[in-house]
Amino acid sequence: MSGEHLLQLENVSKFFPIGGFFSRARMTAVDDVSFALAADRPEIFTIVGESGSGKSTLAKMILGSEAADRGTIRFDGADIGDISSRSAREAFMTRVQPVFQNPFEAFNPLTRIDEYLYATAHRFKGAKSRAEREALADTALQRVGLSIAEVRGRYSHELSGGQLQRIAVARALIPEPKLIVADEPVSMVDASLRMSIVNLFRELRDTLKVSIIYITHDLATAYYIADRVIIMRKGVVVESGDARTVLDNPQHEYSFALKNAVLPPDPREASTIIRQRRQDVGAPVAREIVRA
Ligand SMILES: Nc1ncnc2c1ncn2[C@@H]1O[C@H](COP(=O)(O)OP(=O)(O)OP(=O)(O)O)[C@@H](O)[C@H]1O
């Protein structure tokens, strides 16, 4: 395939052994998943599903940290299953960066936060001097509404979950990636700060033209943030397409159930949930779902 796709998954499956060492049984964590992101149209592509639906396994395969057992994943036309040398891996990671769920786990409490940023600037941008590293860190931090002056010398326990997650995003931006894979990036962040992080991903799409794979179990967040969405259940994509179309009019019974679990059809019940959503990810999401 040519470079018309930034990312292309074709019939990707992942199996895990179950039932102990001598067992031949296996479960299918990801089952025959295909989708593609265009190279010239940055977007937020959301993978939605309940716990155990295979979202994180899919993310790990896209990041190259788990190998697909079947199918192919191509980034910029090249099969990521062919990446074997350390230099090829580093080059891939320059262009595809992760943001993980728990910012408190992402940073060792005994290491200063700015050191992580300098290390990333050194590793992916070859920044040698302290001044160069600080400049790259500061540029990335400014993109997420922070600065090196605010972060310098501080440890993770001195910062909020929201600030730490912003710093994790800044770190992911230092290599200037084309794709960010964000796995439940706001679920460990205080509810009052979630919306600002969710909006940050939209800004990055628009200003830096970076594509984002955004993984969530929360339909309301997906509705708010996604350009396109796939809904997964037990490893299978049960529905996919334009986010508004899919989430307004789910065709598959699971997506329908998921939507109703988010907002019940009764407007009075729904309004209670809307108030909750307003605190969590913002009101427009829920209001529009109700109108639909
Ligand atoms: N390393 C592993 N070994 C065995 N089974 C695994 C492994 N990783 C994931 N699984 C199983 O694969 C299935 C999909 O897991 P996965 O973590 O991808 O789902 P998920 O949708 O991301 O769920 P969650 O939101 O809870 O993380 C689950 O049944 C899980 O138990």
Coordinates of C-alpha atoms and ligand atoms in Angstrom, one line a residue:
M1 CA 0.0 0.0 0.0
S2 CA 1.1 3.5 -0.7
G3 CA 1.5 6.4 1.7
E4 CA -2.1 7.5 1.2
H5 CA -2.7 6.0 4.6
L6 CA -1.0 7.2 7.7
L7 CA -2.1 4.0 9.4
Q8 CA -3.8 0.9 7.9
L9 CA -5.0 -2.2 9.8
E10 CA -6.0 -5.1 7.7
N11 CA -7.8 -8.1 9.3
V12 CA -5.8 -7.8 12.5
S13 CA -6.3 -10.4 15.2
K14 CA -4.6 -11.2 18.5
F15 CA -5.0 -14.3 20.6
F16 CA -3.9 -15.0 24.2
P17 CA -3.4 -18.5 25.6
I18 CA -5.8 -19.5 28.4
G19 CA -6.1 -22.5 30.7
G20 CA -2.5 -22.9 31.9
F21 CA 0.8 -23.8 30.5
F22 CA -0.2 -27.2 28.9
S23 CA -3.5 -25.9 27.5
R24 CA -3.8 -25.2 23.8
A25 CA -6.9 -23.1 24.4
R26 CA -6.8 -19.5 23.4
M27 CA -9.1 -16.5 23.6
T28 CA -9.5 -13.9 20.8
A29 CA -8.7 -10.5 22.3
V30 CA -8.9 -8.7 18.9
D31 CA -10.8 -10.3 16.1
D32 CA -10.3 -9.4 12.4
V33 CA -10.1 -5.6 12.8
S34 CA -9.6 -3.4 9.8
F35 CA -9.6 0.4 9.5
A36 CA -7.4 3.1 8.1
L37 CA -6.4 6.7 8.8
A38 CA -5.7 9.0 5.9
A39 CA -2.3 10.6 5.6
D40 CA -3.5 14.0 4.6
R41 CA -6.5 14.4 7.0
P42 CA -5.6 14.5 10.7
E43 CA -8.5 13.2 12.8
I44 CA -9.5 11.9 16.1
F45 CA -10.3 8.3 15.7
T46 CA -12.0 6.9 18.7
I47 CA -12.1 3.3 19.8
V48 CA -15.0 2.7 22.2
G49 CA -15.9 -0.4 24.1
E50 CA -16.5 -1.8 27.6
S51 CA -13.8 -3.3 29.7
G52 CA -12.2 -6.4 28.0
S53 CA -13.4 -5.5 24.5
G54 CA -9.8 -5.5 23.2
K55 CA -9.2 -1.7 23.0
S56 CA -5.9 -1.7 24.9
T57 CA -4.6 -4.8 23.0
L58 CA -5.4 -3.0 19.7
A59 CA -3.6 0.1 21.0
K60 CA -0.5 -2.0 21.9
M61 CA -0.4 -3.6 18.5
I62 CA -0.6 -0.1 16.8
L63 CA 2.2 1.0 19.0
G64 CA 4.2 -2.1 18.1
S65 CA 4.5 -3.3 21.7
E66 CA 2.4 -6.4 20.9
A67 CA 2.7 -8.3 17.7
A68 CA -0.4 -9.1 15.7
D69 CA -1.0 -12.8 15.3
R70 CA -2.9 -12.3 12.1
G71 CA -3.3 -9.5 9.6
T72 CA -1.1 -6.5 9.0
I73 CA -0.6 -3.0 10.4
R74 CA 1.1 -0.5 8.2
F75 CA 2.3 2.9 9.2
D76 CA 3.1 5.2 6.3
G77 CA 2.9 2.2 4.0
A78 CA 5.5 0.1 5.9
D79 CA 4.5 -3.1 7.8
I80 CA 5.3 -2.5 11.5
G81 CA 5.7 -6.2 11.9
D82 CA 8.9 -5.8 9.9
I83 CA 10.5 -3.5 12.3
S84 CA 13.4 -5.4 13.8
S85 CA 16.4 -3.2 14.3
R86 CA 16.7 -0.7 17.2
S87 CA 17.1 2.2 14.8
A88 CA 14.0 1.3 12.9
R89 CA 12.1 1.0 16.2
E90 CA 13.4 4.4 17.3
A91 CA 12.4 5.9 13.9
F92 CA 8.9 4.4 14.3
M93 CA 8.5 5.8 17.8
T94 CA 9.5 9.2 16.6
R95 CA 6.3 9.2 14.5
V96 CA 4.0 7.2 16.8
Q97 CA 3.8 8.2 20.4
P98 CA 1.7 6.9 23.3
V99 CA -0.2 8.7 26.1
F100 CA -1.2 6.3 28.8
Q101 CA -4.0 6.1 31.3
N102 CA -2.3 6.8 34.5
P103 CA 0.0 9.8 34.6
F104 CA 1.1 8.9 38.2
E105 CA 2.5 5.6 36.9
A106 CA 4.1 7.3 33.9
F107 CA 6.5 9.3 36.1
N108 CA 8.8 7.8 38.7
P109 CA 8.2 9.8 42.0
L110 CA 11.9 9.9 42.6
T111 CA 12.8 11.5 39.2
R112 CA 12.3 15.1 38.4
I113 CA 9.6 15.6 35.8
D114 CA 11.8 17.9 33.6
E115 CA 14.4 15.1 33.4
Y116 CA 11.9 13.0 31.5
L117 CA 11.4 15.7 29.0
Y118 CA 15.1 16.3 28.6
A119 CA 15.7 12.5 28.1
T120 CA 13.0 12.4 25.4
A121 CA 14.5 15.5 23.7
H122 CA 17.9 13.8 23.7
R123 CA 16.6 10.4 22.6
F124 CA 14.3 11.5 19.7
K125 CA 15.6 14.9 18.7
G126 CA 19.3 14.4 19.4
A127 CA 19.4 17.4 21.7
K128 CA 22.8 17.5 23.2
S129 CA 23.1 20.6 25.3
R130 CA 21.0 21.4 28.3
A131 CA 19.8 24.6 26.6
E132 CA 18.7 22.7 23.5
R133 CA 16.8 20.1 25.7
E134 CA 15.1 22.9 27.7
A135 CA 14.1 24.7 24.6
L136 CA 12.5 21.6 23.1
A137 CA 10.8 20.8 26.4
D138 CA 9.5 24.3 26.7
T139 CA 8.1 24.4 23.2
A140 CA 6.2 21.1 23.9
L141 CA 5.0 22.3 27.3
Q142 CA 3.7 25.6 25.8
R143 CA 1.6 23.5 23.4
V144 CA -0.2 22.0 26.4
G145 CA -0.6 25.3 28.3
L146 CA 2.5 24.9 30.6
S147 CA 6.1 26.1 30.5
I148 CA 9.5 24.7 31.5
A149 CA 9.6 27.4 34.3
E150 CA 6.5 25.9 35.9
V151 CA 7.8 22.3 35.7
R152 CA 11.6 22.7 36.2
G153 CA 12.8 20.8 39.3
R154 CA 9.5 19.5 40.3
Y155 CA 8.4 15.9 41.2
S156 CA 5.2 14.1 40.2
H157 CA 3.7 14.4 43.7
E158 CA 3.9 18.2 43.5
L159 CA 1.7 18.3 40.5
S160 CA -2.0 17.4 39.9
G161 CA -3.2 14.5 37.7
G162 CA -4.3 17.0 35.1
Q163 CA -0.9 18.8 35.0
L164 CA 0.9 15.4 34.9
Q165 CA -1.2 14.2 32.0
R166 CA -0.5 17.5 30.2
I167 CA 3.2 16.9 30.8
A168 CA 2.7 13.3 29.5
V169 CA 1.2 14.8 26.3
A170 CA 4.0 17.3 26.1
R171 CA 6.5 14.5 26.3
A172 CA 4.7 12.7 23.5
L173 CA 4.9 15.9 21.4
I174 CA 8.6 16.4 21.6
P175 CA 9.4 13.9 18.8
E176 CA 6.8 15.7 16.6
P177 CA 4.8 12.5 16.0
K178 CA 2.3 12.1 13.2
L179 CA 0.1 9.8 15.4
I180 CA -0.7 9.8 19.1
V181 CA -2.3 6.7 20.6
A182 CA -4.0 7.8 23.8
D183 CA -5.4 5.0 25.9
E184 CA -8.1 6.2 28.3
P185 CA -6.1 9.4 28.9
V186 CA -8.6 11.2 31.2
S187 CA -10.0 8.3 33.3
M188 CA -7.5 8.9 36.1
V189 CA -7.7 12.6 35.9
D190 CA -9.9 14.6 38.3
A191 CA -13.3 15.1 36.8
S192 CA -13.0 18.9 36.9
L193 CA -9.9 18.8 34.7
R194 CA -11.0 16.2 32.2
M195 CA -12.6 18.5 29.8
S196 CA -9.5 20.6 29.4
I197 CA -7.4 17.5 28.5
V198 CA -10.0 16.3 26.1
N199 CA -10.1 19.7 24.4
L200 CA -6.3 19.7 24.3
F201 CA -6.4 16.7 21.9
R202 CA -8.7 18.6 19.6
E203 CA -6.3 21.6 19.6
L204 CA -3.4 19.3 18.8
R205 CA -5.3 17.8 15.8
D206 CA -6.0 21.3 14.5
T207 CA -2.8 23.1 15.2
L208 CA -0.2 20.4 14.8
K209 CA -2.1 18.3 12.3
V210 CA -1.4 15.2 14.4
S211 CA -3.8 12.3 14.2
I212 CA -5.1 10.8 17.4
I213 CA -6.3 7.4 18.3
Y214 CA -8.4 8.0 21.4
I215 CA -9.4 5.0 23.4
T216 CA -12.3 5.3 25.8
H217 CA -15.0 3.3 27.5
D218 CA -17.0 6.5 27.8
L219 CA -19.5 7.1 24.9
A220 CA -20.1 10.7 25.9
T221 CA -16.4 11.5 25.6
A222 CA -16.3 9.7 22.3
Y223 CA -19.3 11.7 21.1
Y224 CA -17.7 14.9 22.0
I225 CA -14.2 14.3 20.7
A226 CA -14.4 11.8 17.8
D227 CA -14.4 12.5 14.1
R228 CA -14.8 8.7 13.5
V229 CA -15.5 5.9 15.8
I230 CA -15.3 2.2 16.0
I231 CA -17.3 0.3 18.7
M232 CA -15.7 -2.9 19.9
R233 CA -17.2 -5.8 21.7
K234 CA -15.3 -8.9 22.6
G235 CA -12.6 -8.1 20.2
V236 CA -14.9 -7.5 17.3
V237 CA -15.7 -4.1 15.6
V238 CA -19.5 -4.1 15.8
E239 CA -20.0 -0.7 14.3
S240 CA -17.8 2.0 12.7
G241 CA -18.1 5.2 10.8
D242 CA -18.6 9.0 11.2
A243 CA -18.9 9.6 15.0
R244 CA -22.2 11.5 14.9
T245 CA -23.8 9.1 12.5
V246 CA -22.8 6.0 14.5
L247 CA -23.5 7.5 17.9
D248 CA -26.8 9.2 17.0
N249 CA -28.2 6.1 15.3
P250 CA -26.5 3.0 16.5
Q251 CA -27.4 0.0 14.3
H252 CA -25.9 -2.8 16.3
E253 CA -27.8 -3.9 19.4
Y254 CA -24.6 -3.6 21.5
S255 CA -24.0 0.0 20.4
F256 CA -27.6 0.7 21.1
A257 CA -27.3 -0.8 24.6
L258 CA -24.1 1.2 25.2
K259 CA -25.8 4.4 24.2
N260 CA -28.8 3.7 26.4
A261 CA -26.5 2.8 29.2
V262 CA -25.0 6.3 28.9
L263 CA -28.3 8.1 28.6
P264 CA -31.7 6.5 29.2
P265 CA -34.5 7.5 26.8
D266 CA -36.5 9.1 29.6
P267 CA -35.6 12.8 29.4
R268 CA -36.0 13.3 33.2
E269 CA -33.6 10.4 33.9
A270 CA -31.3 11.7 31.1
S271 CA -31.2 15.2 32.6
T272 CA -29.7 13.8 35.8
I273 CA -27.0 12.1 33.8
I274 CA -26.5 15.2 31.8
R275 CA -25.7 17.1 35.0
Q276 CA -23.2 14.4 35.9
R277 CA -21.7 14.5 32.4
R278 CA -21.4 18.3 32.6
Q279 CA -19.0 17.8 35.5
D280 CA -17.2 14.9 33.8
V281 CA -16.7 15.9 30.2
G282 CA -19.0 18.7 29.4
A283 CA -22.6 19.4 28.7
P284 CA -22.8 19.6 24.9
V285 CA -22.1 15.9 24.5
A286 CA -25.1 14.7 26.5
R287 CA -27.5 17.4 25.2
E288 CA -26.8 16.4 21.7
I289 CA -27.3 12.7 22.4
V290 CA -30.7 13.5 23.9
R291 CA -31.8 15.6 21.0
A292 CA -30.9 12.8 18.6
Ligands
LIG1 N1 -1.3 -10.3 28.1 C1 -2.5 -10.9 28.2 N2 -2.6 -12.2 28.4 C2 -3.8 -12.9 28.4 N3 -5.0 -12.2 28.2 C3 -4.9 -10.9 27.9 C4 -3.7 -10.2 27.9 N4 -4.0 -8.9 27.6 C5 -5.3 -8.8 27.5 N5 -5.9 -10.0 27.7 C6 -7.3 -10.3 27.6 O1 -7.7 -9.8 26.3 C7 -9.0 -9.2 26.4 C8 -9.0 -7.8 26.0 O2 -8.2 -7.0 26.9 P1 -7.9 -5.5 26.7 O3 -7.1 -5.0 27.9 O4 -7.4 -5.3 25.3 O5 -9.4 -4.9 26.8 P2 -9.8 -3.4 27.0 O6 -11.0 -3.1 26.2 O7 -8.7 -2.5 26.8 O8 -10.3 -3.4 28.5 P3 -9.9 -2.4 29.7 O9 -10.6 -1.1 29.4 O10 -10.4 -3.1 30.9 O11 -8.4 -2.3 29.7 C9 -9.4 -9.4 27.9 O12 -10.3 -10.5 28.0 C10 -8.1 -9.6 28.6 O13 -8.3 -10.3 29.8

